[in-house]
mmCIF file of C-alpha atoms in Angstrom:
data_model
loop_
_atom_site.group_PDB
_atom_site.id
_atom_site.type_symbol
_atom_site.label_atom_id
_atom_site.label_comp_id
_atom_site.label_asym_id
_atom_site.label_seq_id
_atom_site.Cartn_x
_atom_site.Cartn_y
_atom_site.Cartn_z
ATOM 1 C CA UNK A 30 11.094 15.351 19.633
ATOM 2 C CA UNK A 31 10.124 12.018 18.102
ATOM 3 C CA UNK A 32 12.514 9.095 17.941
ATOM 4 C CA UNK A 33 12.848 6.910 14.880
ATOM 5 C CA UNK A 34 11.230 3.466 14.919
ATOM 6 C CA UNK A 35 14.372 1.472 14.191
ATOM 7 C CA UNK A 36 18.045 1.719 13.392
ATOM 8 C CA UNK A 37 17.230 0.642 9.837
ATOM 9 C CA UNK A 38 15.155 3.805 9.433
ATOM 10 C CA UNK A 39 18.067 5.927 10.635
ATOM 11 C CA UNK A 40 20.466 4.211 8.231
ATOM 12 C CA UNK A 41 17.977 4.631 5.401
ATOM 13 C CA UNK A 42 17.727 8.341 6.198
ATOM 14 C CA UNK A 43 21.508 8.703 6.251
ATOM 15 C CA UNK A 44 21.942 6.822 2.991
ATOM 16 C CA UNK A 45 19.194 8.884 1.356
ATOM 17 C CA UNK A 46 20.786 12.098 2.641
ATOM 18 C CA UNK A 47 24.205 11.130 1.348
ATOM 19 C CA UNK A 48 22.725 10.171 -2.015
ATOM 20 C CA UNK A 49 20.801 13.465 -2.236
ATOM 21 C CA UNK A 50 23.893 15.581 -1.493
ATOM 22 C CA UNK A 51 26.061 13.504 -3.860
ATOM 23 C CA UNK A 52 23.513 14.015 -6.651
ATOM 24 C CA UNK A 53 23.666 17.776 -6.194
ATOM 25 C CA UNK A 54 27.475 17.767 -6.277
ATOM 26 C CA UNK A 55 27.544 15.521 -9.352
ATOM 27 C CA UNK A 56 25.210 17.810 -11.294
ATOM 28 C CA UNK A 57 26.977 21.032 -10.262
ATOM 29 C CA UNK A 58 30.498 19.725 -10.922
ATOM 30 C CA UNK A 59 29.387 18.075 -14.176
ATOM 31 C CA UNK A 60 27.890 21.341 -15.428
ATOM 32 C CA UNK A 61 31.010 23.290 -14.429
ATOM 33 C CA UNK A 62 33.300 20.810 -16.203
ATOM 34 C CA UNK A 63 31.097 20.789 -19.291
ATOM 35 C CA UNK A 64 31.011 24.592 -19.539
ATOM 36 C CA UNK A 65 34.736 24.938 -18.766
ATOM 37 C CA UNK A 66 35.699 22.217 -21.245
ATOM 38 C CA UNK A 67 33.520 23.708 -23.960
ATOM 39 C CA UNK A 68 34.793 27.244 -23.362
ATOM 40 C CA UNK A 69 38.460 26.202 -23.336
ATOM 41 C CA UNK A 70 37.997 23.568 -26.052
ATOM 42 C CA UNK A 71 39.399 20.811 -23.852
ATOM 43 C CA UNK A 72 37.888 17.505 -24.907
ATOM 44 C CA UNK A 73 38.877 15.698 -21.704
ATOM 45 C CA UNK A 74 37.005 18.148 -19.474
ATOM 46 C CA UNK A 75 34.003 18.258 -21.805
ATOM 47 C CA UNK A 76 33.767 14.483 -21.909
ATOM 48 C CA UNK A 77 34.205 14.094 -18.153
ATOM 49 C CA UNK A 78 31.558 16.781 -17.542
ATOM 50 C CA UNK A 79 29.139 15.017 -19.880
ATOM 51 C CA UNK A 80 29.798 11.662 -18.202
ATOM 52 C CA UNK A 81 29.355 13.160 -14.734
ATOM 53 C CA UNK A 82 26.083 14.810 -15.789
ATOM 54 C CA UNK A 83 24.827 11.528 -17.228
ATOM 55 C CA UNK A 84 25.772 9.617 -14.074
ATOM 56 C CA UNK A 85 24.136 12.345 -11.959
ATOM 57 C CA UNK A 86 20.877 12.176 -13.909
ATOM 58 C CA UNK A 87 20.768 8.374 -13.721
ATOM 59 C CA UNK A 88 21.536 8.597 -10.002
ATOM 60 C CA UNK A 89 18.691 11.090 -9.507
ATOM 61 C CA UNK A 90 16.285 8.730 -11.263
ATOM 62 C CA UNK A 91 17.407 5.856 -9.025
ATOM 63 C CA UNK A 92 17.052 8.109 -5.989
ATOM 64 C CA UNK A 93 13.503 9.040 -7.004
ATOM 65 C CA UNK A 94 12.556 5.373 -7.378
ATOM 66 C CA UNK A 95 14.248 4.038 -4.237
ATOM 67 C CA UNK A 96 14.071 6.807 -1.647
ATOM 68 C CA UNK A 97 10.664 8.250 -2.394
ATOM 69 C CA UNK A 98 9.078 5.662 -0.101
ATOM 70 C CA UNK A 99 10.635 7.261 3.028
ATOM 71 C CA UNK A 100 7.733 8.938 4.810
ATOM 72 C CA UNK A 101 7.200 11.022 7.895
ATOM 73 C CA UNK A 102 5.708 8.786 10.618
ATOM 74 C CA UNK A 103 3.354 11.544 11.797
ATOM 75 C CA UNK A 104 1.841 13.002 8.622
ATOM 76 C CA UNK A 105 2.768 10.156 6.204
ATOM 77 C CA UNK A 106 4.042 12.549 3.540
ATOM 78 C CA UNK A 107 7.099 11.601 1.532
ATOM 79 C CA UNK A 108 10.214 13.369 2.799
ATOM 80 C CA UNK A 109 12.444 13.130 -0.291
ATOM 81 C CA UNK A 110 9.745 13.649 -2.926
ATOM 82 C CA UNK A 111 8.359 16.997 -3.973
ATOM 83 C CA UNK A 112 4.674 16.453 -3.267
ATOM 84 C CA UNK A 113 3.536 19.981 -4.089
ATOM 85 C CA UNK A 114 1.952 20.322 -0.660
ATOM 86 C CA UNK A 115 2.304 23.482 1.341
ATOM 87 C CA UNK A 116 5.230 23.546 3.759
ATOM 88 C CA UNK A 117 4.775 24.319 7.441
ATOM 89 C CA UNK A 118 5.911 27.782 8.493
ATOM 90 C CA UNK A 119 8.309 26.345 11.110
ATOM 91 C CA UNK A 120 10.231 24.326 8.534
ATOM 92 C CA UNK A 121 13.163 26.190 7.066
ATOM 93 C CA UNK A 122 15.100 26.136 3.807
ATOM 94 C CA UNK A 123 18.873 25.814 3.817
ATOM 95 C CA UNK A 124 20.327 29.092 2.495
ATOM 96 C CA UNK A 125 16.902 29.838 1.044
ATOM 97 C CA UNK A 126 17.361 27.032 -1.489
ATOM 98 C CA UNK A 127 15.800 23.730 -0.459
ATOM 99 C CA UNK A 128 13.873 22.088 2.359
ATOM 100 C CA UNK A 129 15.223 18.666 1.409
ATOM 101 C CA UNK A 130 18.823 19.893 1.441
ATOM 102 C CA UNK A 131 18.260 21.186 4.973
ATOM 103 C CA UNK A 132 16.962 17.771 6.049
ATOM 104 C CA UNK A 133 19.836 15.968 4.319
ATOM 105 C CA UNK A 134 22.551 18.057 5.952
ATOM 106 C CA UNK A 135 20.913 17.855 9.384
ATOM 107 C CA UNK A 136 20.671 14.064 9.134
ATOM 108 C CA UNK A 137 24.289 13.773 7.967
ATOM 109 C CA UNK A 138 25.489 15.943 10.851
ATOM 110 C CA UNK A 139 23.293 13.921 13.257
ATOM 111 C CA UNK A 140 21.154 16.846 14.336
ATOM 112 C CA UNK A 141 17.370 16.692 14.782
ATOM 113 C CA UNK A 142 15.408 17.574 11.676
ATOM 114 C CA UNK A 143 11.860 18.766 11.010
ATOM 115 C CA UNK A 144 9.381 17.299 8.577
ATOM 116 C CA UNK A 145 8.751 20.085 6.046
ATOM 117 C CA UNK A 146 5.009 19.378 5.974
ATOM 118 C CA UNK A 147 3.977 18.890 9.624
ATOM 119 C CA UNK A 148 7.071 20.441 11.316
ATOM 120 C CA UNK A 149 7.415 17.534 13.753
ATOM 121 C CA UNK A 150 10.964 17.215 15.074
ATOM 122 C CA UNK A 151 12.703 13.869 14.703
ATOM 123 C CA UNK A 152 15.945 12.577 16.109
ATOM 124 C CA UNK A 153 18.471 11.417 13.550
ATOM 125 C CA UNK A 154 20.444 9.383 16.100
ATOM 126 C CA UNK A 155 18.047 7.668 18.549
ATOM 127 C CA UNK A 156 15.699 4.826 17.808
ATOM 128 C CA UNK A 157 13.076 3.053 19.901
ATOM 129 C CA UNK A 158 14.872 -0.309 19.615
#
């Protein structure tokens, strides 16, 4: 298992993971509120769902711009970006949904994670310095 280069890298991974999971929740809850508010003709829920969806989309765009630079130290592929490259057979999806969601939840729970492209294991708690 590889260790991270610095504590700043670990904090960047944790912040990126938290942002990724928060984006998913914002989109899902925003869609649910929008559909529920539209179906029940409740303007408050419809408006809050629309606002939450808008904030989620803006947050995703910011996430794409800021966190896409985080790369795997071994294979230098971007962890948070969908590069279109083939995934390694040892890397696993979370609930059959997403490789990135698996990485995000493993980093947030401080467990080792695998790069989806080279399958190298990295510690999400230890750094070299």
